[in-house]
Tab-separated table of C-alpha atoms in Angstrom:
chain	number	residue	atom	x	y	z
N	1	UNK	CA	0.176	0.037	0.005
N	2	UNK	CA	3.004	2.592	0.797
N	3	UNK	CA	4.447	1.778	-2.626
N	4	UNK	CA	0.870	2.171	-4.500
N	5	UNK	CA	0.536	5.551	-2.395
N	6	UNK	CA	4.054	6.554	-3.466
N	7	UNK	CA	2.847	6.080	-7.195
N	8	UNK	CA	0.177	8.507	-6.841
N	9	UNK	CA	2.289	10.946	-5.022
N	10	UNK	CA	5.029	10.821	-7.723
N	11	UNK	CA	2.229	11.228	-10.579
N	12	UNK	CA	1.109	14.297	-8.433
N	13	UNK	CA	4.614	15.553	-8.218
N	14	UNK	CA	4.756	15.152	-12.089
N	15	UNK	CA	1.523	17.240	-12.498
N	16	UNK	CA	-0.592	14.506	-13.653
N	17	UNK	CA	-4.104	15.612	-14.121
N	18	UNK	CA	-6.601	14.899	-11.163
N	19	UNK	CA	-8.825	12.888	-13.034
N	20	UNK	CA	-6.082	10.666	-14.164
N	21	UNK	CA	-4.830	10.294	-10.703
N	22	UNK	CA	-8.156	9.404	-9.435
N	23	UNK	CA	-8.643	6.738	-11.960
N	24	UNK	CA	-5.091	5.412	-11.480
N	25	UNK	CA	-6.129	5.134	-7.623
N	26	UNK	CA	-9.409	3.557	-8.377
N	27	UNK	CA	-7.742	0.941	-10.612
N	28	UNK	CA	-4.777	0.334	-8.317
N	29	UNK	CA	-7.202	-0.284	-5.544
N	30	UNK	CA	-9.253	-3.096	-7.265
N	31	UNK	CA	-6.048	-4.974	-8.425
N	32	UNK	CA	-4.624	-4.526	-5.043
N	33	UNK	CA	-7.968	-5.551	-3.301
N	34	UNK	CA	-8.317	-8.733	-5.506
N	35	UNK	CA	-4.852	-10.073	-4.861
N	36	UNK	CA	-5.637	-9.705	-1.002
N	37	UNK	CA	-8.973	-11.351	-1.576
N	38	UNK	CA	-7.654	-14.352	-3.546
N	39	UNK	CA	-4.071	-14.496	-2.002
N	40	UNK	CA	-5.543	-14.540	2.009
N	41	UNK	CA	-9.377	-14.656	1.571
N	42	UNK	CA	-11.659	-12.200	3.063
N	43	UNK	CA	-11.825	-13.376	6.457
N	44	UNK	CA	-8.364	-13.963	6.744
N	45	UNK	CA	-6.701	-11.871	9.988
N	46	UNK	CA	-4.143	-10.896	7.357
N	47	UNK	CA	-6.752	-9.142	5.218
N	48	UNK	CA	-8.873	-7.752	8.359
N	49	UNK	CA	-5.332	-6.255	9.709
N	50	UNK	CA	-4.074	-4.783	6.682
N	51	UNK	CA	-7.421	-3.143	5.757
N	52	UNK	CA	-7.731	-1.800	9.003
N	53	UNK	CA	-4.468	-0.098	8.679
N	54	UNK	CA	-5.631	1.143	5.198
N	55	UNK	CA	-8.564	2.610	6.513
N	56	UNK	CA	-6.196	5.360	8.196
N	57	UNK	CA	-6.233	6.574	4.717
N	58	UNK	CA	-9.455	5.976	3.495
N	59	UNK	CA	-11.676	6.779	6.310
N	60	UNK	CA	-9.660	9.633	7.607
N	61	UNK	CA	-10.106	11.094	4.301
N	62	UNK	CA	-13.934	10.764	4.319
N	63	UNK	CA	-13.646	12.335	7.831
N	64	UNK	CA	-11.475	14.812	6.418
N	65	UNK	CA	-14.540	15.597	3.856
N	66	UNK	CA	-17.335	15.825	6.467
N	67	UNK	CA	-15.220	18.050	8.447
N	68	UNK	CA	-15.311	20.999	5.693
N	69	UNK	CA	-19.025	20.115	4.930
N	70	UNK	CA	-20.677	22.477	7.311
N	71	UNK	CA	-18.011	25.614	6.805
N	72	UNK	CA	-18.224	25.060	3.062
N	73	UNK	CA	-21.949	24.986	2.753
N	74	UNK	CA	-22.634	28.068	5.198
N	75	UNK	CA	-19.952	30.382	3.694
N	76	UNK	CA	-20.440	29.358	0.112
N	77	UNK	CA	-24.058	30.404	0.332
N	78	UNK	CA	-23.675	33.519	2.399
N	79	UNK	CA	-20.912	34.533	-0.210
N	80	UNK	CA	-23.418	33.796	-3.139
N	81	UNK	CA	-25.497	36.941	-1.394
N	82	UNK	CA	-22.492	39.228	-0.720
N	83	UNK	CA	-21.240	38.826	-4.046
N	84	UNK	CA	-24.630	39.513	-5.621
N	85	UNK	CA	-24.328	36.304	-7.868
N	86	UNK	CA	-27.613	34.942	-6.311
N	87	UNK	CA	-30.159	36.013	-9.104
N	88	UNK	CA	-33.735	35.754	-8.713
N	89	UNK	CA	-35.605	34.733	-5.667
N	90	UNK	CA	-33.902	32.513	-3.405
N	91	UNK	CA	-37.426	30.647	-2.387
N	92	UNK	CA	-38.253	30.304	-6.216
N	93	UNK	CA	-34.575	28.357	-6.543
N	94	UNK	CA	-35.269	26.263	-3.421
N	95	UNK	CA	-38.716	25.270	-4.765
N	96	UNK	CA	-37.172	24.468	-8.389
N	97	UNK	CA	-34.510	22.378	-6.802
N	98	UNK	CA	-36.710	20.657	-4.599
N	99	UNK	CA	-39.114	19.957	-7.371
N	100	UNK	CA	-36.434	18.411	-9.619
N	101	UNK	CA	-34.908	16.405	-6.772
N	102	UNK	CA	-38.363	14.948	-5.909
N	103	UNK	CA	-39.535	14.472	-9.438
N	104	UNK	CA	-36.669	12.330	-10.670
N	105	UNK	CA	-37.011	10.392	-7.481
N	106	UNK	CA	-40.486	9.482	-8.712
N	107	UNK	CA	-39.248	8.751	-12.160
N	108	UNK	CA	-36.702	6.389	-10.361
N	109	UNK	CA	-39.359	4.479	-8.519
N	110	UNK	CA	-41.104	3.710	-11.881
N	111	UNK	CA	-37.393	2.433	-13.036
N	112	UNK	CA	-37.084	0.584	-9.968
N	113	UNK	CA	-40.781	-1.141	-10.328
N	114	UNK	CA	-40.242	-2.065	-13.843
N	115	UNK	CA	-36.824	-3.447	-13.306
N	116	UNK	CA	-37.792	-5.708	-10.510
N	117	UNK	CA	-40.876	-7.058	-12.565
N	118	UNK	CA	-38.711	-7.434	-15.627
N	119	UNK	CA	-36.098	-9.486	-13.686
N	120	UNK	CA	-38.887	-11.423	-11.781
N	121	UNK	CA	-37.738	-10.500	-8.350
N	122	UNK	CA	-39.327	-11.999	-5.321
N	123	UNK	CA	-38.550	-12.138	-1.854
N	124	UNK	CA	-39.146	-15.824	-1.533
N	125	UNK	CA	-36.279	-16.226	-3.911
N	126	UNK	CA	-33.825	-15.395	-1.036
N	127	UNK	CA	-32.586	-17.610	1.433
N	128	UNK	CA	-33.259	-16.314	4.893
N	129	UNK	CA	-30.190	-17.052	7.383
N	130	UNK	CA	-29.330	-15.648	10.717
N	131	UNK	CA	-27.870	-12.579	9.197
N	132	UNK	CA	-31.163	-11.757	7.536
N	133	UNK	CA	-33.265	-12.438	10.444
N	134	UNK	CA	-31.138	-10.241	12.676
N	135	UNK	CA	-31.160	-7.385	10.076
N	136	UNK	CA	-34.813	-7.729	9.734
N	137	UNK	CA	-35.176	-7.308	13.544
N	138	UNK	CA	-32.965	-4.187	13.504
N	139	UNK	CA	-35.215	-2.576	10.732
N	140	UNK	CA	-38.557	-3.671	13.101
N	141	UNK	CA	-36.939	-1.967	16.022
N	142	UNK	CA	-36.063	1.001	14.189
N	143	UNK	CA	-39.504	1.319	12.526
N	144	UNK	CA	-40.762	1.577	16.196
N	145	UNK	CA	-38.592	4.960	16.651
N	146	UNK	CA	-39.852	6.787	13.380
N	147	UNK	CA	-43.454	5.371	12.998
N	148	UNK	CA	-44.997	8.298	15.073
N	149	UNK	CA	-43.255	11.122	13.276
N	150	UNK	CA	-45.751	12.657	10.856
N	151	UNK	CA	-44.765	14.807	7.653
N	152	UNK	CA	-45.454	18.234	9.292
N	153	UNK	CA	-42.929	17.167	11.786
N	154	UNK	CA	-40.398	16.151	9.404
N	155	UNK	CA	-40.645	19.321	7.575
N	156	UNK	CA	-40.528	21.430	10.864
N	157	UNK	CA	-37.035	19.281	11.707
N	158	UNK	CA	-35.518	21.048	8.675
N	159	UNK	CA	-35.728	24.426	10.209
N	160	UNK	CA	-32.496	25.396	12.141
N	161	UNK	CA	-33.766	25.821	15.861
N	162	UNK	CA	-30.264	25.894	17.093
N	163	UNK	CA	-27.941	26.683	14.214
N	164	UNK	CA	-24.889	26.289	16.486
N	165	UNK	CA	-26.117	22.720	17.148
N	166	UNK	CA	-26.446	21.934	13.762
N	167	UNK	CA	-22.990	23.116	12.742
N	168	UNK	CA	-21.957	20.058	14.617
N	169	UNK	CA	-23.843	18.121	12.199
N	170	UNK	CA	-25.762	16.503	15.495
N	171	UNK	CA	-29.030	15.983	13.415
N	172	UNK	CA	-30.184	14.216	10.146
N	173	UNK	CA	-31.103	17.367	8.644
N	174	UNK	CA	-28.506	19.646	9.942
N	175	UNK	CA	-26.953	20.416	6.591
N	176	UNK	CA	-30.251	21.634	4.976
N	177	UNK	CA	-30.879	23.660	8.303
N	178	UNK	CA	-27.449	25.342	8.013
N	179	UNK	CA	-28.435	26.239	4.316
N	180	UNK	CA	-31.494	27.795	5.808
N	181	UNK	CA	-29.446	29.700	8.469
N	182	UNK	CA	-27.073	30.893	5.739
N	183	UNK	CA	-29.936	32.044	3.344
N	184	UNK	CA	-31.506	34.281	6.244
N	185	UNK	CA	-28.226	36.034	7.084
N	186	UNK	CA	-27.942	36.637	3.389
N	187	UNK	CA	-31.264	38.036	2.975
N	188	UNK	CA	-30.678	39.997	6.239
N	189	UNK	CA	-27.579	41.271	4.477
N	190	UNK	CA	-29.147	42.544	1.563
N	191	UNK	CA	-31.387	44.494	3.787
N	192	UNK	CA	-28.526	46.170	5.731
N	193	UNK	CA	-26.978	46.973	2.532
N	194	UNK	CA	-29.737	49.152	1.634
N	195	UNK	CA	-29.616	51.245	4.703
N	196	UNK	CA	-26.177	50.755	6.123
N	197	UNK	CA	-23.655	50.376	3.178
N	198	UNK	CA	-20.717	50.793	5.290
N	199	UNK	CA	-21.611	48.077	7.815
N	200	UNK	CA	-22.676	45.929	4.714
N	201	UNK	CA	-19.181	46.481	2.919
N	202	UNK	CA	-17.490	45.377	6.256
N	203	UNK	CA	-19.522	42.236	6.541
N	204	UNK	CA	-18.913	41.496	2.823
N	205	UNK	CA	-15.097	41.750	3.399
N	206	UNK	CA	-15.241	39.450	6.269
N	207	UNK	CA	-17.294	36.988	4.487
N	208	UNK	CA	-14.900	36.786	1.764
N	209	UNK	CA	-12.021	36.425	3.902
N	210	UNK	CA	-13.668	33.527	5.328
N	211	UNK	CA	-14.566	32.290	1.918
N	212	UNK	CA	-10.777	32.449	0.577
N	213	UNK	CA	-9.604	30.347	3.724
N	214	UNK	CA	-12.321	27.652	3.646
N	215	UNK	CA	-11.756	27.163	-0.150
N	216	UNK	CA	-8.082	26.677	0.467
N	217	UNK	CA	-8.961	24.263	3.213
N	218	UNK	CA	-11.269	22.166	0.491
N	219	UNK	CA	-8.385	22.251	-1.991
N	220	UNK	CA	-6.006	20.864	0.643
N	221	UNK	CA	-8.371	18.111	1.505
N	222	UNK	CA	-9.369	17.422	-2.074
N	223	UNK	CA	-5.831	16.768	-3.010
N	224	UNK	CA	-5.801	13.581	-0.979
N	225	UNK	CA	-8.969	12.055	-3.111
N	226	UNK	CA	-6.691	9.508	-5.142
N	227	UNK	CA	-5.172	8.436	-1.960
N	228	UNK	CA	-8.413	8.153	-0.495
N	229	UNK	CA	-9.867	6.316	-3.240
N	230	UNK	CA	-7.166	3.920	-3.444
N	231	UNK	CA	-7.409	2.515	0.136
N	232	UNK	CA	-11.267	2.807	0.195
N	233	UNK	CA	-11.493	0.757	-3.126
N	234	UNK	CA	-8.842	-1.849	-1.726
N	235	UNK	CA	-10.712	-2.335	1.530
N	236	UNK	CA	-14.195	-2.699	-0.101
N	237	UNK	CA	-12.474	-5.501	-2.887
N	238	UNK	CA	-10.646	-7.133	-0.215
N	239	UNK	CA	-13.405	-7.827	2.268
N	240	UNK	CA	-16.636	-8.505	-0.469
N	241	UNK	CA	-18.193	-11.709	0.186
N	242	UNK	CA	-17.792	-12.940	-3.085
N	243	UNK	CA	-20.060	-16.285	-2.259
N	244	UNK	CA	-23.035	-14.070	-1.449
N	245	UNK	CA	-22.524	-11.558	-4.554
N	246	UNK	CA	-22.505	-14.832	-6.787
N	247	UNK	CA	-25.589	-16.288	-5.014
N	248	UNK	CA	-27.640	-12.951	-5.072
N	249	UNK	CA	-26.150	-11.977	-8.528
N	250	UNK	CA	-29.593	-11.760	-10.111
N	251	UNK	CA	-30.620	-9.056	-7.482
N	252	UNK	CA	-27.403	-7.408	-7.840
N	253	UNK	CA	-27.458	-7.232	-11.593
N	254	UNK	CA	-31.224	-5.820	-11.529
N	255	UNK	CA	-30.257	-3.222	-9.106
N	256	UNK	CA	-27.229	-2.006	-11.223
N	257	UNK	CA	-29.584	-2.137	-14.525
N	258	UNK	CA	-32.100	-0.111	-12.802
N	259	UNK	CA	-29.185	2.467	-11.373
N	260	UNK	CA	-27.640	2.588	-14.920
N	261	UNK	CA	-30.999	3.280	-16.578
N	262	UNK	CA	-31.796	6.375	-14.380
N	263	UNK	CA	-28.111	7.529	-14.715
N	264	UNK	CA	-29.026	7.509	-18.351
N	265	UNK	CA	-32.020	9.539	-18.030
N	266	UNK	CA	-30.002	11.950	-16.005
N	267	UNK	CA	-28.049	12.213	-19.233
N	268	UNK	CA	-31.012	12.593	-21.513
N	269	UNK	CA	-32.344	15.253	-19.084
N	270	UNK	CA	-29.098	17.110	-19.760
N	271	UNK	CA	-29.117	16.328	-23.469
N	272	UNK	CA	-32.536	17.723	-23.668
N	273	UNK	CA	-31.472	20.885	-21.952
N	274	UNK	CA	-29.102	21.464	-24.465
N	275	UNK	CA	-25.951	20.068	-22.552
N	276	UNK	CA	-23.351	17.597	-23.663
N	277	UNK	CA	-24.059	14.044	-21.573
N	278	UNK	CA	-20.204	13.021	-22.794
N	279	UNK	CA	-18.519	16.619	-21.182
N	280	UNK	CA	-20.876	15.605	-17.942
N	281	UNK	CA	-19.436	12.158	-17.569
N	282	UNK	CA	-15.722	13.627	-18.281
N	283	UNK	CA	-16.164	16.073	-15.572
N	284	UNK	CA	-18.379	14.387	-13.053
N	285	UNK	CA	-16.215	10.990	-12.904
N	286	UNK	CA	-14.104	11.977	-10.124
N	287	UNK	CA	-16.890	12.779	-7.856
N	288	UNK	CA	-19.246	9.880	-9.140
N	289	UNK	CA	-16.071	7.549	-8.597
N	290	UNK	CA	-15.405	8.757	-4.892
N	291	UNK	CA	-19.209	8.598	-4.360
N	292	UNK	CA	-19.295	4.840	-5.719
N	293	UNK	CA	-16.417	3.782	-3.532
N	294	UNK	CA	-16.975	5.664	-0.210
N	295	UNK	CA	-20.850	5.286	-0.149
N	296	UNK	CA	-21.179	8.677	1.486
N	297	UNK	CA	-23.101	11.454	0.094
N	298	UNK	CA	-22.026	13.891	2.776
N	299	UNK	CA	-18.586	13.359	2.309
N	300	UNK	CA	-18.907	13.768	-1.324
N	301	UNK	CA	-20.259	17.205	-1.067
N	302	UNK	CA	-17.172	19.389	-1.259
N	303	UNK	CA	-16.054	17.734	-4.520
N	304	UNK	CA	-19.828	17.697	-5.852
N	305	UNK	CA	-19.776	21.467	-5.299
N	306	UNK	CA	-16.379	21.827	-6.933
N	307	UNK	CA	-17.466	19.795	-9.845
N	308	UNK	CA	-20.808	21.673	-10.355
N	309	UNK	CA	-18.785	24.976	-10.350
N	310	UNK	CA	-16.353	23.574	-13.023
N	311	UNK	CA	-19.799	22.956	-15.044
N	312	UNK	CA	-20.399	26.434	-14.984
N	313	UNK	CA	-23.072	26.310	-12.186
N	314	UNK	CA	-23.235	29.564	-9.806
N	315	UNK	CA	-21.856	28.946	-6.199
N	316	UNK	CA	-25.382	29.547	-4.456
N	317	UNK	CA	-27.250	26.968	-6.710
N	318	UNK	CA	-24.468	24.463	-6.456
N	319	UNK	CA	-24.426	24.497	-2.834
N	320	UNK	CA	-28.301	24.616	-2.680
N	321	UNK	CA	-28.518	21.372	-4.969
N	322	UNK	CA	-25.775	19.554	-3.173
N	323	UNK	CA	-27.098	20.283	0.222
N	324	UNK	CA	-30.672	19.407	-0.406
N	325	UNK	CA	-29.645	16.638	-2.394
N	326	UNK	CA	-28.161	14.962	0.794
N	327	UNK	CA	-31.571	14.310	2.347
N	328	UNK	CA	-34.447	14.956	-0.215
N	329	UNK	CA	-34.994	13.175	-3.314
N	330	UNK	CA	-32.235	10.724	-3.321
N	331	UNK	CA	-32.582	8.903	-6.576
N	332	UNK	CA	-31.009	5.851	-5.659
N	333	UNK	CA	-31.565	5.527	-1.918
N	334	UNK	CA	-34.959	6.872	-1.766
N	335	UNK	CA	-36.261	5.933	-5.156
N	336	UNK	CA	-34.851	3.037	-6.981
N	337	UNK	CA	-34.333	0.888	-3.537
N	338	UNK	CA	-37.561	0.986	-1.821
N	339	UNK	CA	-39.555	0.549	-4.919
N	340	UNK	CA	-37.899	-2.523	-5.925
N	341	UNK	CA	-38.411	-3.947	-2.465
N	342	UNK	CA	-41.899	-3.281	-2.653
N	343	UNK	CA	-42.518	-5.100	-5.688
N	344	UNK	CA	-40.300	-7.880	-4.508
N	345	UNK	CA	-42.070	-8.119	-1.030
N	346	UNK	CA	-46.065	-7.578	-2.022
N	347	UNK	CA	-46.350	-11.261	-3.337
N	348	UNK	CA	-45.478	-12.845	0.027
N	349	UNK	CA	-48.609	-11.176	1.279
N	350	UNK	CA	-50.828	-11.910	-1.621
N	351	UNK	CA	-50.389	-8.332	-3.275
N	352	UNK	CA	-50.216	-8.348	-7.308
N	353	UNK	CA	-47.448	-5.587	-7.312
N	354	UNK	CA	-48.525	-4.785	-10.936
N	355	UNK	CA	-52.010	-3.708	-10.340
N	356	UNK	CA	-52.552	-0.045	-11.399
N	357	UNK	CA	-53.692	1.023	-8.125
N	358	UNK	CA	-50.830	-0.407	-6.216
N	359	UNK	CA	-48.261	0.942	-8.690
N	360	UNK	CA	-49.629	4.387	-8.502
N	361	UNK	CA	-49.645	4.401	-4.772
N	362	UNK	CA	-46.150	3.214	-4.574
N	363	UNK	CA	-44.783	6.139	-6.982
N	364	UNK	CA	-46.754	8.665	-4.947
N	365	UNK	CA	-45.273	7.194	-1.681
N	366	UNK	CA	-42.041	6.886	-2.893
N	367	UNK	CA	-41.956	10.819	-4.031
N	368	UNK	CA	-43.301	11.763	-0.730
N	369	UNK	CA	-41.364	9.571	1.419
N	370	UNK	CA	-37.951	11.054	-0.364
N	371	UNK	CA	-38.828	14.317	1.126
N	372	UNK	CA	-39.854	13.101	4.455
N	373	UNK	CA	-36.736	10.875	5.011
N	374	UNK	CA	-34.911	14.220	5.503
N	375	UNK	CA	-36.697	14.362	8.767
N	376	UNK	CA	-35.467	11.115	10.293
N	377	UNK	CA	-32.228	10.365	8.391
N	378	UNK	CA	-30.709	7.067	7.686
N	379	UNK	CA	-30.647	6.963	4.023
N	380	UNK	CA	-32.036	3.764	2.161
N	381	UNK	CA	-32.990	2.087	5.172
N	382	UNK	CA	-35.332	4.691	6.428
N	383	UNK	CA	-36.902	5.227	3.084
N	384	UNK	CA	-37.478	1.515	2.738
N	385	UNK	CA	-38.970	1.466	6.271
N	386	UNK	CA	-41.039	4.390	5.193
N	387	UNK	CA	-42.158	3.057	2.064
N	388	UNK	CA	-43.008	-0.324	3.310
N	389	UNK	CA	-45.160	0.481	6.325
N	390	UNK	CA	-47.361	2.725	4.162
N	391	UNK	CA	-47.841	0.205	1.750
N	392	UNK	CA	-48.664	-2.318	4.751
N	393	UNK	CA	-45.733	-4.713	3.627
N	394	UNK	CA	-43.580	-6.369	6.147
N	395	UNK	CA	-40.481	-4.558	6.891
N	396	UNK	CA	-38.422	-7.189	8.387
N	397	UNK	CA	-38.365	-8.845	4.805
N	398	UNK	CA	-36.018	-5.526	3.645
N	399	UNK	CA	-33.115	-7.397	5.395
N	400	UNK	CA	-32.737	-9.863	2.936
N	401	UNK	CA	-30.363	-8.134	0.959
N	402	UNK	CA	-27.901	-7.587	3.824
N	403	UNK	CA	-25.072	-9.641	2.316
N	404	UNK	CA	-25.151	-7.792	-0.685
N	405	UNK	CA	-26.142	-4.304	0.604
N	406	UNK	CA	-22.818	-2.666	0.727
N	407	UNK	CA	-22.027	-3.492	-3.190
N	408	UNK	CA	-25.801	-2.252	-4.101
N	409	UNK	CA	-25.277	0.744	-1.830
N	410	UNK	CA	-22.018	1.946	-4.036
N	411	UNK	CA	-24.178	2.689	-6.928
N	412	UNK	CA	-26.836	3.868	-5.360
N	413	UNK	CA	-24.697	6.508	-3.889
N	414	UNK	CA	-22.942	7.445	-6.932
N	415	UNK	CA	-26.686	7.986	-8.409
N	416	UNK	CA	-27.685	10.232	-5.680
N	417	UNK	CA	-24.715	12.596	-6.329
N	418	UNK	CA	-25.418	12.694	-9.894
N	419	UNK	CA	-29.270	13.356	-9.068
N	420	UNK	CA	-27.890	16.504	-7.077
N	421	UNK	CA	-25.341	17.459	-9.709
N	422	UNK	CA	-28.008	17.360	-12.520
N	423	UNK	CA	-30.489	19.382	-10.343
N	424	UNK	CA	-27.884	22.140	-10.026
N	425	UNK	CA	-27.038	21.887	-13.822
N	426	UNK	CA	-30.823	22.101	-14.791
N	427	UNK	CA	-31.826	24.769	-12.291
N	428	UNK	CA	-29.056	27.053	-13.641
N	429	UNK	CA	-29.963	26.492	-17.098
N	430	UNK	CA	-33.624	27.407	-16.521
N	431	UNK	CA	-32.415	30.419	-14.886
N	432	UNK	CA	-30.275	31.483	-17.632
N	433	UNK	CA	-27.416	31.463	-14.946
N	434	UNK	CA	-25.405	28.360	-16.203
N	435	UNK	CA	-21.972	29.580	-17.909
N	436	UNK	CA	-22.117	27.325	-21.117
N	437	UNK	CA	-18.589	28.201	-21.912
N	438	UNK	CA	-17.134	26.997	-18.725
N	439	UNK	CA	-19.392	23.870	-18.969
N	440	UNK	CA	-17.838	23.046	-22.522
N	441	UNK	CA	-14.483	23.738	-21.895
N	442	UNK	CA	-12.860	20.611	-21.701
N	443	UNK	CA	-9.838	22.205	-20.040
N	444	UNK	CA	-12.103	23.645	-17.118
N	445	UNK	CA	-12.284	20.337	-14.974
N	446	UNK	CA	-11.778	19.829	-11.055
N	447	UNK	CA	-8.040	20.156	-10.682
N	448	UNK	CA	-6.854	20.572	-7.166
N	449	UNK	CA	-3.097	20.017	-7.646
N	450	UNK	CA	-2.002	23.558	-7.128
């Protein structure tokens, strides 16, 4: 691992592009992980101990990314107001962003339903061992904690009752609460600017100074991306349960077919908006590969925002789309996943999942739950719990895929991030704020080596 890290460091010193170093880290991680997997075995002490040490690099990198999420979101949105590049009404932009996120999640639910039906997936096809039973019991226990939370209560949880607490990330909705808090201060700044210009100018200079420092911190952390991806990919491949993947290959394949179809829909949406899908794929590769490997949308946020900006999305819209996308309208976790589970589980209780009334109800519930999930947190698990309970389906059966859950979750996370970036691009395009020259400039990619 030290040798491989040294290779990436040498490439950095030779000013090899960021994307190439990320791709190299990804490839080296896969190869090294396979060497450990087949040389020692996923359950061996050598593999376990080694990957634990590798985790210093992988998990350490993800921790640093999470460290800068709140400061980055807050200062970027606030600077959008002080620099007057937040054209149009903030409320209007927010509504459009949320509508796109939730709308694409409804489409993702339809994709999930069609794929599960096309592959003929049913929960009865999966053997229920001790791990699956234990997972099912855990899900039922979680359900008892959230079943009494109403949608109005979930919406209220988005508001920053104590913004200083939210800066610590203590709540599932802390990121959105920080976004709202920053918007309030931004609106207040505009009011002060019209009456006390001198005070507003002083405040603007302070914000600009903090923005410069925070963005430098972001650059320092993002420099570690190739190293983090190498370590994370190595651990993921080395510890994967290949036997379980082979047994549940049909379910894994169906999940990835659905994820790829939805990703294709993202590309079609961009194409209809007059944006090149090929350009999007080239520029989005670093952040999507990181999201895929790390399985954390929150950790990918700094790279997500930087990537949107390289595509010509204004600071404010990039931050709103990225931040809201962490908890609202996640295409993979809150769209495809619960819809597929519902179709798989319905036959076990004598329900035909292809009846029009069931399908329409499922799509509506998935769309609403993708917004409501923000109030309770927990990503795909909570989305599945909310949808299955609303459809009167047994929640415990959602634990049947636990053995391949990490593998499927990798693709879901990447799709979530793609959905947020697509939303930022479309919102900017609709409001005539997208810098198309920056989007089409192949040289204007995420580059953090300087």
